[in-house]
CSV table of C-alpha atoms in Angstrom, one decimal:
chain,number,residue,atom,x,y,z
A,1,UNK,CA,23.4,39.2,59.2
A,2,UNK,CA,21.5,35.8,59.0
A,3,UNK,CA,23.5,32.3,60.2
A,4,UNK,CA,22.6,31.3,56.4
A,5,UNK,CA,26.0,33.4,55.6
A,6,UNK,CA,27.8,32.2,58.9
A,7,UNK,CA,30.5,29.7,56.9
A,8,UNK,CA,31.5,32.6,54.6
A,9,UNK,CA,32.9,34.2,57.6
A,10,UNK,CA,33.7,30.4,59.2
A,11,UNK,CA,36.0,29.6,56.2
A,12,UNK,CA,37.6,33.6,56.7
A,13,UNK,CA,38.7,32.9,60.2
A,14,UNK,CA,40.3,29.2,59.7
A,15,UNK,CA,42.0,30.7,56.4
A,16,UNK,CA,43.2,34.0,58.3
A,17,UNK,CA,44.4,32.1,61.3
A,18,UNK,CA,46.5,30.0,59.6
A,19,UNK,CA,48.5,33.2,57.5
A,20,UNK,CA,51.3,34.5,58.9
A,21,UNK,CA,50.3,38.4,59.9
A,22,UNK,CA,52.7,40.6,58.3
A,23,UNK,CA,55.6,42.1,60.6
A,24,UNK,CA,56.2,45.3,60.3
A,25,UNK,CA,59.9,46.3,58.6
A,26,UNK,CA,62.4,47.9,61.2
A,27,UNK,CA,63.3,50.6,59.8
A,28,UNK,CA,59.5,51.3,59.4
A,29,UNK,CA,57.6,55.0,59.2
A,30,UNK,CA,55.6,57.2,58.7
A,31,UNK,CA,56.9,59.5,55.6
A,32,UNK,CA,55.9,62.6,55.3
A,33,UNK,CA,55.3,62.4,51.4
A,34,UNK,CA,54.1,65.1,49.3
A,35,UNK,CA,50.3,65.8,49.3
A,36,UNK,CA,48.7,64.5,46.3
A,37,UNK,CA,48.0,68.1,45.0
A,38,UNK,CA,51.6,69.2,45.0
A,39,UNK,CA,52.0,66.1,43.4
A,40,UNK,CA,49.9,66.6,40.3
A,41,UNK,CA,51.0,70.6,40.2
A,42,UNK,CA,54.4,69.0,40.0
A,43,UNK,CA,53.4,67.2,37.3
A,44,UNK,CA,51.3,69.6,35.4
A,45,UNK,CA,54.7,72.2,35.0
A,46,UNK,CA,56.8,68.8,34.1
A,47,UNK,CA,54.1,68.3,31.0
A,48,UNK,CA,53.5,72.3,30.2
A,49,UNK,CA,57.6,72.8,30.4
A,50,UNK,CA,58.0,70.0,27.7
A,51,UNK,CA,55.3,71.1,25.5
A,52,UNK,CA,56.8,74.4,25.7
A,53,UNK,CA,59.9,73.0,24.5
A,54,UNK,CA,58.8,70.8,22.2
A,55,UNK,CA,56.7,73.8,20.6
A,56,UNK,CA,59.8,75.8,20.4
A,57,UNK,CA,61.8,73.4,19.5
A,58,UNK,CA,59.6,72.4,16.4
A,59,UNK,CA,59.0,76.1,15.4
A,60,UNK,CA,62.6,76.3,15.4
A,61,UNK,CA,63.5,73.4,13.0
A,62,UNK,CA,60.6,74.6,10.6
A,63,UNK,CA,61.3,78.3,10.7
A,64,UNK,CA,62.7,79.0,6.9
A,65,UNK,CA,65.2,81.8,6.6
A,66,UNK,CA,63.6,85.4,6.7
A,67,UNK,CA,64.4,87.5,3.7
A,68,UNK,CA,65.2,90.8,4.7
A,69,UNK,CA,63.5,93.7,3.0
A,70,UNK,CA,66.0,96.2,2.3
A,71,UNK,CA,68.3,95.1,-0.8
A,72,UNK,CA,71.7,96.1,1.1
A,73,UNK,CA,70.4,93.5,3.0
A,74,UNK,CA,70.0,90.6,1.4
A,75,UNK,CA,72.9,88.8,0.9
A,76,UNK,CA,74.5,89.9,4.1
A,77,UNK,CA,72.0,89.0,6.9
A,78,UNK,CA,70.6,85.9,4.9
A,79,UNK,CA,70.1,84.1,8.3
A,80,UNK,CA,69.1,80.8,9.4
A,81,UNK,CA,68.5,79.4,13.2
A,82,UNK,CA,71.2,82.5,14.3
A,83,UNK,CA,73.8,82.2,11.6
A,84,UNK,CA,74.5,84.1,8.6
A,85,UNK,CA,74.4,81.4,5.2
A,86,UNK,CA,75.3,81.5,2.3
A,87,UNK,CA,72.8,81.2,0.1
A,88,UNK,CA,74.1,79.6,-3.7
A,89,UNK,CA,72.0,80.6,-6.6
A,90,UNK,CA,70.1,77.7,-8.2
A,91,UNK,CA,67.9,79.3,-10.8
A,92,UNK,CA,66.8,82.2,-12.4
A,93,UNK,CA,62.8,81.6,-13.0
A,94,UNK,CA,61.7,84.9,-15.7
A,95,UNK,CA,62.4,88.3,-15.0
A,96,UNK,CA,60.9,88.6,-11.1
A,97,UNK,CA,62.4,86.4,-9.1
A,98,UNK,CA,65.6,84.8,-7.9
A,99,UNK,CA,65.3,81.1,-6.3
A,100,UNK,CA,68.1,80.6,-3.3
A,101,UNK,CA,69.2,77.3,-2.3
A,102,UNK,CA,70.1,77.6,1.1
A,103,UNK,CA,72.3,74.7,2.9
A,104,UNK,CA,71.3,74.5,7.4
A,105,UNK,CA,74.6,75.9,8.5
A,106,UNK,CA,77.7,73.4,9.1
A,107,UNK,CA,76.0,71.3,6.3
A,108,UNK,CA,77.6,71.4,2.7
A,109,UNK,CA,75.7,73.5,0.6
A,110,UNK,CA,75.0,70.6,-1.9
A,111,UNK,CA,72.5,69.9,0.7
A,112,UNK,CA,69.7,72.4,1.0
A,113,UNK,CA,67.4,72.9,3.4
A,114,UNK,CA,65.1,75.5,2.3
A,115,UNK,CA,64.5,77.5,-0.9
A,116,UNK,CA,63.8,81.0,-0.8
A,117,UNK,CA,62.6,83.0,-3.4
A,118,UNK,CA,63.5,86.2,-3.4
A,119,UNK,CA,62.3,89.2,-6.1
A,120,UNK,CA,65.9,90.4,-8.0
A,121,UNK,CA,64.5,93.7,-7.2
A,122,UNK,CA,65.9,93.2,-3.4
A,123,UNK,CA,69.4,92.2,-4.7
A,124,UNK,CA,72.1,94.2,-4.4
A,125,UNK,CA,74.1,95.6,-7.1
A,126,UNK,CA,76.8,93.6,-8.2
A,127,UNK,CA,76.3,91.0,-5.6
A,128,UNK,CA,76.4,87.7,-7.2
A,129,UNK,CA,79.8,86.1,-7.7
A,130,UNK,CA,81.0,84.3,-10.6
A,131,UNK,CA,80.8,81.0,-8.9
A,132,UNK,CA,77.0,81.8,-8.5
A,133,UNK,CA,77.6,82.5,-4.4
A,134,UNK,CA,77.1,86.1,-3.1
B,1,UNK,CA,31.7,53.2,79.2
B,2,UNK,CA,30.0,50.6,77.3
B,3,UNK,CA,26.2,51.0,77.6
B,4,UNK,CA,25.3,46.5,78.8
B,5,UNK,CA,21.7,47.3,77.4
B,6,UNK,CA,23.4,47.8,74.1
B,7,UNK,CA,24.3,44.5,72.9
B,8,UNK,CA,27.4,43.6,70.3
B,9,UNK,CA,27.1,43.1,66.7
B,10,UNK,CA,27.5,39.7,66.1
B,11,UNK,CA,28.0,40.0,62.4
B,12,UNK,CA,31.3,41.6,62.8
B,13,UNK,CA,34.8,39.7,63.1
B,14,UNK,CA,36.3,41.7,65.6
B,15,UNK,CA,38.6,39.9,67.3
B,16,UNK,CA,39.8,41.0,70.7
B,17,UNK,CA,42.9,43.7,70.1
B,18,UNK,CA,41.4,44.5,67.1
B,19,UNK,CA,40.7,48.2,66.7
B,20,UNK,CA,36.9,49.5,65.5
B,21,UNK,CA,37.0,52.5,62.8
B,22,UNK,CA,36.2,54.9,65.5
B,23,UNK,CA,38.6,53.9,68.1
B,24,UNK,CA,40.4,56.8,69.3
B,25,UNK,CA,43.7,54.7,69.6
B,26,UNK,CA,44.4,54.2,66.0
B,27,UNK,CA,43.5,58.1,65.9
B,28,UNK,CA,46.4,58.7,68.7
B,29,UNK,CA,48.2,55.9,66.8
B,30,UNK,CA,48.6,57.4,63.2
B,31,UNK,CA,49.6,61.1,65.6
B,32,UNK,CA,52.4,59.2,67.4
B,33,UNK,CA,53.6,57.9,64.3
B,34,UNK,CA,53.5,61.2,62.0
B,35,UNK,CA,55.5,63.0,64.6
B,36,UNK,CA,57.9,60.3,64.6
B,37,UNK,CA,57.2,58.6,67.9
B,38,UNK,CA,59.5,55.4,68.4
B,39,UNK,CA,57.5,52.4,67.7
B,40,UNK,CA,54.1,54.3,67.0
B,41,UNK,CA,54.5,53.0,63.2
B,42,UNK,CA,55.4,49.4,63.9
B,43,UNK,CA,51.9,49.5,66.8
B,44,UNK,CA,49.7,51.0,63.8
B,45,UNK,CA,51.3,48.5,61.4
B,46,UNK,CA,50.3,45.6,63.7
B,47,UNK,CA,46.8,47.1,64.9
B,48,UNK,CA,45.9,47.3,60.9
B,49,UNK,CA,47.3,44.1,59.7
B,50,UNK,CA,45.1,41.5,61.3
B,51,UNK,CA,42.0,42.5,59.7
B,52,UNK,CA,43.2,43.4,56.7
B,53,UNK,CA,44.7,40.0,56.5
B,54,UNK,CA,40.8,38.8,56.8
B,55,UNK,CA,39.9,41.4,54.4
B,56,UNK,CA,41.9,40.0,52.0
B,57,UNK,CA,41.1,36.4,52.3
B,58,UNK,CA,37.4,37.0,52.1
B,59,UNK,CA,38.1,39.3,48.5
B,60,UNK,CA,39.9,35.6,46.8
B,61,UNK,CA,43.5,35.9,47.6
B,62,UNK,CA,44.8,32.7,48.5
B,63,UNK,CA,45.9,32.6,52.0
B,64,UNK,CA,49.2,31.6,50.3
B,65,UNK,CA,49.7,35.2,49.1
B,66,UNK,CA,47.4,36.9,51.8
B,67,UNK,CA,50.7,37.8,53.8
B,68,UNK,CA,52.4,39.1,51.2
B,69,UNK,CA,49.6,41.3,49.7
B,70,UNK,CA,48.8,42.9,53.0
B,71,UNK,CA,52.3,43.6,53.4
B,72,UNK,CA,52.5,45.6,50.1
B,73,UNK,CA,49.3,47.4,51.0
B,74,UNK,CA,50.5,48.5,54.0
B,75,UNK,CA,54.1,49.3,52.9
B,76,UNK,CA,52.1,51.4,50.6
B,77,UNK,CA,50.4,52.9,53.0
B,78,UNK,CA,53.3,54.3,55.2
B,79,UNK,CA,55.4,56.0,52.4
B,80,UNK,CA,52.5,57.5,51.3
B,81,UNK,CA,51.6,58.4,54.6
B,82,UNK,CA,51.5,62.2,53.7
B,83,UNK,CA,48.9,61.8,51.6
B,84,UNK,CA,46.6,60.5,54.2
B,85,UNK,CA,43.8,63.0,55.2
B,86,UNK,CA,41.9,61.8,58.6
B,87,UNK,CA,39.5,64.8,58.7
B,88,UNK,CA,38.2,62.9,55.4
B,89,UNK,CA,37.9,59.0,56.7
B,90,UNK,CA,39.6,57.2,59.5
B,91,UNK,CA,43.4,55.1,58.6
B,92,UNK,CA,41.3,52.1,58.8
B,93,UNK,CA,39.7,53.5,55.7
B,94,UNK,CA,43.1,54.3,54.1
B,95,UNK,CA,44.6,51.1,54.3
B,96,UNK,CA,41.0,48.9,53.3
B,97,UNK,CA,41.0,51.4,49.9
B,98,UNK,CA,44.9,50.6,49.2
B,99,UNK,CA,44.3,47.2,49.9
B,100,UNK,CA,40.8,46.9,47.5
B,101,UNK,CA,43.4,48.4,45.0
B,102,UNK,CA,46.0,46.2,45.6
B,103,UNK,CA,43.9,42.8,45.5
B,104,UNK,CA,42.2,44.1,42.3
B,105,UNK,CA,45.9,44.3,41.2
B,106,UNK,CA,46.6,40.8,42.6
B,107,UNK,CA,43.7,39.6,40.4
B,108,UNK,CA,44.7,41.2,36.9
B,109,UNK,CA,48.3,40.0,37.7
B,110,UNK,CA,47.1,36.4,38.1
B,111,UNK,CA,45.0,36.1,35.1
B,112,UNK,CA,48.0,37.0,32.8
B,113,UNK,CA,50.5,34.5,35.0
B,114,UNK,CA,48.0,31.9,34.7
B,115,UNK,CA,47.9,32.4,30.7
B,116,UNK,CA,51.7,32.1,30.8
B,117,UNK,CA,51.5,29.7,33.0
B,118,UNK,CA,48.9,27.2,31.4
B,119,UNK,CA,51.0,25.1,29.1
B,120,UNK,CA,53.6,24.3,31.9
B,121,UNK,CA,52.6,21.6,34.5
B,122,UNK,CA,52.0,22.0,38.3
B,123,UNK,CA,50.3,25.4,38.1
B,124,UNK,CA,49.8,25.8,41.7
B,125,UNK,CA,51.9,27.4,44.1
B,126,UNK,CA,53.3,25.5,46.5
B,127,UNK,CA,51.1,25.3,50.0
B,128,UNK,CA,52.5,27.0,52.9
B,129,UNK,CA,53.5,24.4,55.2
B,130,UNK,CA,50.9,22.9,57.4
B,131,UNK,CA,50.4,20.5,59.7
B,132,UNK,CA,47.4,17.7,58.6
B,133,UNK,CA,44.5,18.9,60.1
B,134,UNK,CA,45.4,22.7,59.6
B,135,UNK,CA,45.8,21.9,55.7
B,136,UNK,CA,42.4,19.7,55.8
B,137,UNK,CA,40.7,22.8,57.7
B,138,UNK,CA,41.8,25.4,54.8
B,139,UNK,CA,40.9,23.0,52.2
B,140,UNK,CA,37.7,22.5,53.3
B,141,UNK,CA,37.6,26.5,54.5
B,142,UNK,CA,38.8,27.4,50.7
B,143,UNK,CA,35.7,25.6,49.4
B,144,UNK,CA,33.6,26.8,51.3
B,145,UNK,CA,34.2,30.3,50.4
B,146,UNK,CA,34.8,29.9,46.7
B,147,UNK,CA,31.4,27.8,46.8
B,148,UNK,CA,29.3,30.5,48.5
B,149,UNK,CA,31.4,33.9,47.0
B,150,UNK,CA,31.6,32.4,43.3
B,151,UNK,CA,28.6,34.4,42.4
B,152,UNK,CA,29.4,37.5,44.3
B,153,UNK,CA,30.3,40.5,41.4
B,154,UNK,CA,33.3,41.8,42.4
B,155,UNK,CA,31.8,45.0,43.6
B,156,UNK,CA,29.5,43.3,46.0
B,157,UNK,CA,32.3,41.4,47.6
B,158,UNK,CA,34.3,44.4,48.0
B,159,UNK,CA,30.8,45.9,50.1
B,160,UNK,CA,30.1,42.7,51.8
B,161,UNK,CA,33.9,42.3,53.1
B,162,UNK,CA,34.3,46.1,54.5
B,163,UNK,CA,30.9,46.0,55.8
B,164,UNK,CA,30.8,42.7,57.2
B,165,UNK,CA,34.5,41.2,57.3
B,166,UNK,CA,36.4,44.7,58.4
B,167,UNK,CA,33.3,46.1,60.3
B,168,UNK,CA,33.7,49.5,58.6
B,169,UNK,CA,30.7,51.9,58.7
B,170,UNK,CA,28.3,51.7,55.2
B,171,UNK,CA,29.6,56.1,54.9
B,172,UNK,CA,33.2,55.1,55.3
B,173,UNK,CA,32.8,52.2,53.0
B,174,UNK,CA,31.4,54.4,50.3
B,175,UNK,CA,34.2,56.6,50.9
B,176,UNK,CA,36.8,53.6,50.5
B,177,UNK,CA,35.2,52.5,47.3
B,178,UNK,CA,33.8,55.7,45.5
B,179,UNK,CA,30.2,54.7,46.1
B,180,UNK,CA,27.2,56.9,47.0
B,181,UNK,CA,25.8,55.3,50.3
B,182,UNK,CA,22.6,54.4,48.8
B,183,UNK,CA,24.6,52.1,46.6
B,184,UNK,CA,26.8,50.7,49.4
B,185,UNK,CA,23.4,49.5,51.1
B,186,UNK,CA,22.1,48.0,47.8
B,187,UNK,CA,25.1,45.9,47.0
B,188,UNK,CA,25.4,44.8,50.6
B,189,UNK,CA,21.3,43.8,50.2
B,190,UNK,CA,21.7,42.1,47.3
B,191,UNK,CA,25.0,40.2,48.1
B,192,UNK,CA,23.5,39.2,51.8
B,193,UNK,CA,20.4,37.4,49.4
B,194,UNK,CA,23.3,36.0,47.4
B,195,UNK,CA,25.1,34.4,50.0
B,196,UNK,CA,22.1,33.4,51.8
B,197,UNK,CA,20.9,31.8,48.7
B,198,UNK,CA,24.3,30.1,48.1
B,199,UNK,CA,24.4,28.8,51.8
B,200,UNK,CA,20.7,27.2,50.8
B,201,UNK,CA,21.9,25.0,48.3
B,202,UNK,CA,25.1,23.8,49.8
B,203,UNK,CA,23.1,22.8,52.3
């Protein structure tokens, strides 16, 4: 390095003599840390475990009730997220098919979820009560 | 044993009790201290902070906060110490990359204080307490380097102080910054003409 850059490094040593050097803490060391790769592996699972869970979780919310095929079946095992519902019958559209309001369970049925259209051939004999519940 | 027909570097601040980048005693040093030696962490703190307290100055922190980003940096350094690899680059390496980051920090932080700060009067932080002719010295010493670093890209700076301020090796300093070594020695050419050409017209 030429003397032409000599007060650069002049004005660095007057300023650096004139700061207070750092003191080390006391209860100062060395910690062991994780390595940075176990570090971003950690991370990784954290990200793929809430996906995963987010993924179920919105599968879960969206999944409509599954009609059973079997027409012993219908009314009984009308299920939705795990619980048996019960399933109030809205309207009769022509001579095919049979349209189900079904209510989320612990909701009141005046608030439906999902409808589910199911063909009359699949109901049961008999099934519908007079109130227009199974 | 020091070979006499090999003379020293004069470019390099290297004060006495400094350590160079290939000393064996910081090597021994950061050892001591990762087996928990008493005191080996406070010896490495204090062989490091010196120069990285002239590192510092020479990348535009004030000497005001100088002390205090140092002392962050190396904080930093020693709880993340098991992240350190020294089969990659020496701690001296370590602690100049954390310290780059930290003053680039220190830079983005003060551009958004000074924004809050510009409709209130007295901007300044207070100076640290000097006697006369120490506070006339880093006057003049603060103009001097804003004068001659003004036009120094940020990048240039950062090769000019490890190479030239810290007396780190051009390889290690493209391992600090994430350079090739090709473009370590082209920034440091470019920012010696720079400061060489900003020297000329002061004078």
């Amino acid at each position: 390095m030429t003397t032409e850059t000599d007060p650069v490094r002049q004005a660095v040593e007057t300023l650096s003599r004139l700061v207070a050097t750092p003191r080390p803490p006391r209860d100062l060391r060395a910690e062991a840390g994780r390595p940075k790769r176990t570090t971003l592996r950690v991370a990784l699972a954290a990200v793929l475990v809430l996906a995963a869970t987010g993924a179920w979780l919105a599968l879960r919310r969206s999944a409509a009730p599954r009609v059973p095929d079997s027409p012993r079946f219908v009314v009984e095992h009308l299920r939705v997220r795990g619980r048996t519902v019960e399933p109030r019958v809205m309207e009769v559209r022509g001579a095919g098919a049979l349209v189900l309001m079904v209510a989320p369970p612990g909701v009141a049925s005046g608030d439906p979820e999902w409808t589910v259209q199911v063909r009359t051939a699949l109901m049961a004999d008999g099934a519908i009560a007079p109130d227009g519940r199974f | 044993m020091k070979n006499p027909a090999i003379p020293d570097v004069p470019s390099r601040i290297v004060p006495r009790g400094d350590h160079l980048p290939d000393e064996p005693g910081t090597e021994r040093l950061v050892r001591a201290a990762r087996e928990g030696v008493p005191g080996a962490a406070e010896d490495l703190w204090s062989s490091q902070a010196p120069r990285l307290i002239r590192a510092a100055i020479a990348l535009g922190v004030p000497m005001e906060e100088a002390e205090d980003v140092v002392q962050e940096s190396l904080l930093s350094a020693f709880r993340n110490f098991g992240r350190f690899d020294g089969s990659r680059a020496p701690f001296e390496v370590w602690t100049h990359r954390i310290l780059v980051s930290r003053t680039s920090n220190w830079h983005r932080a003060r551009r958004r204080l000074r924004l809050a700060l510009s409709r209130l009067a007295g901007e300044d932080r207070p100076a640290a307490e000097l006697r006369p002719d120490e506070a006339l010295a880093a006057a003049e010493a603060k103009r001097t380097l804003h004068r001659l670093t003004a036009g120094l890209s940020s990048i240039r700076r950062r090769v000019w102080v490890l190479t030239q301020i810290s007396g780190l090796p051009v390889r290690e300093v493209a391992e600090a910054l994430g350079l090739r070594e090709e473009t370590v020695r082209s920034h440091l050419r470019h920012a010696r003409l720079a400061l060489e050409r900003a020297a000329k017209e002061k004078s």
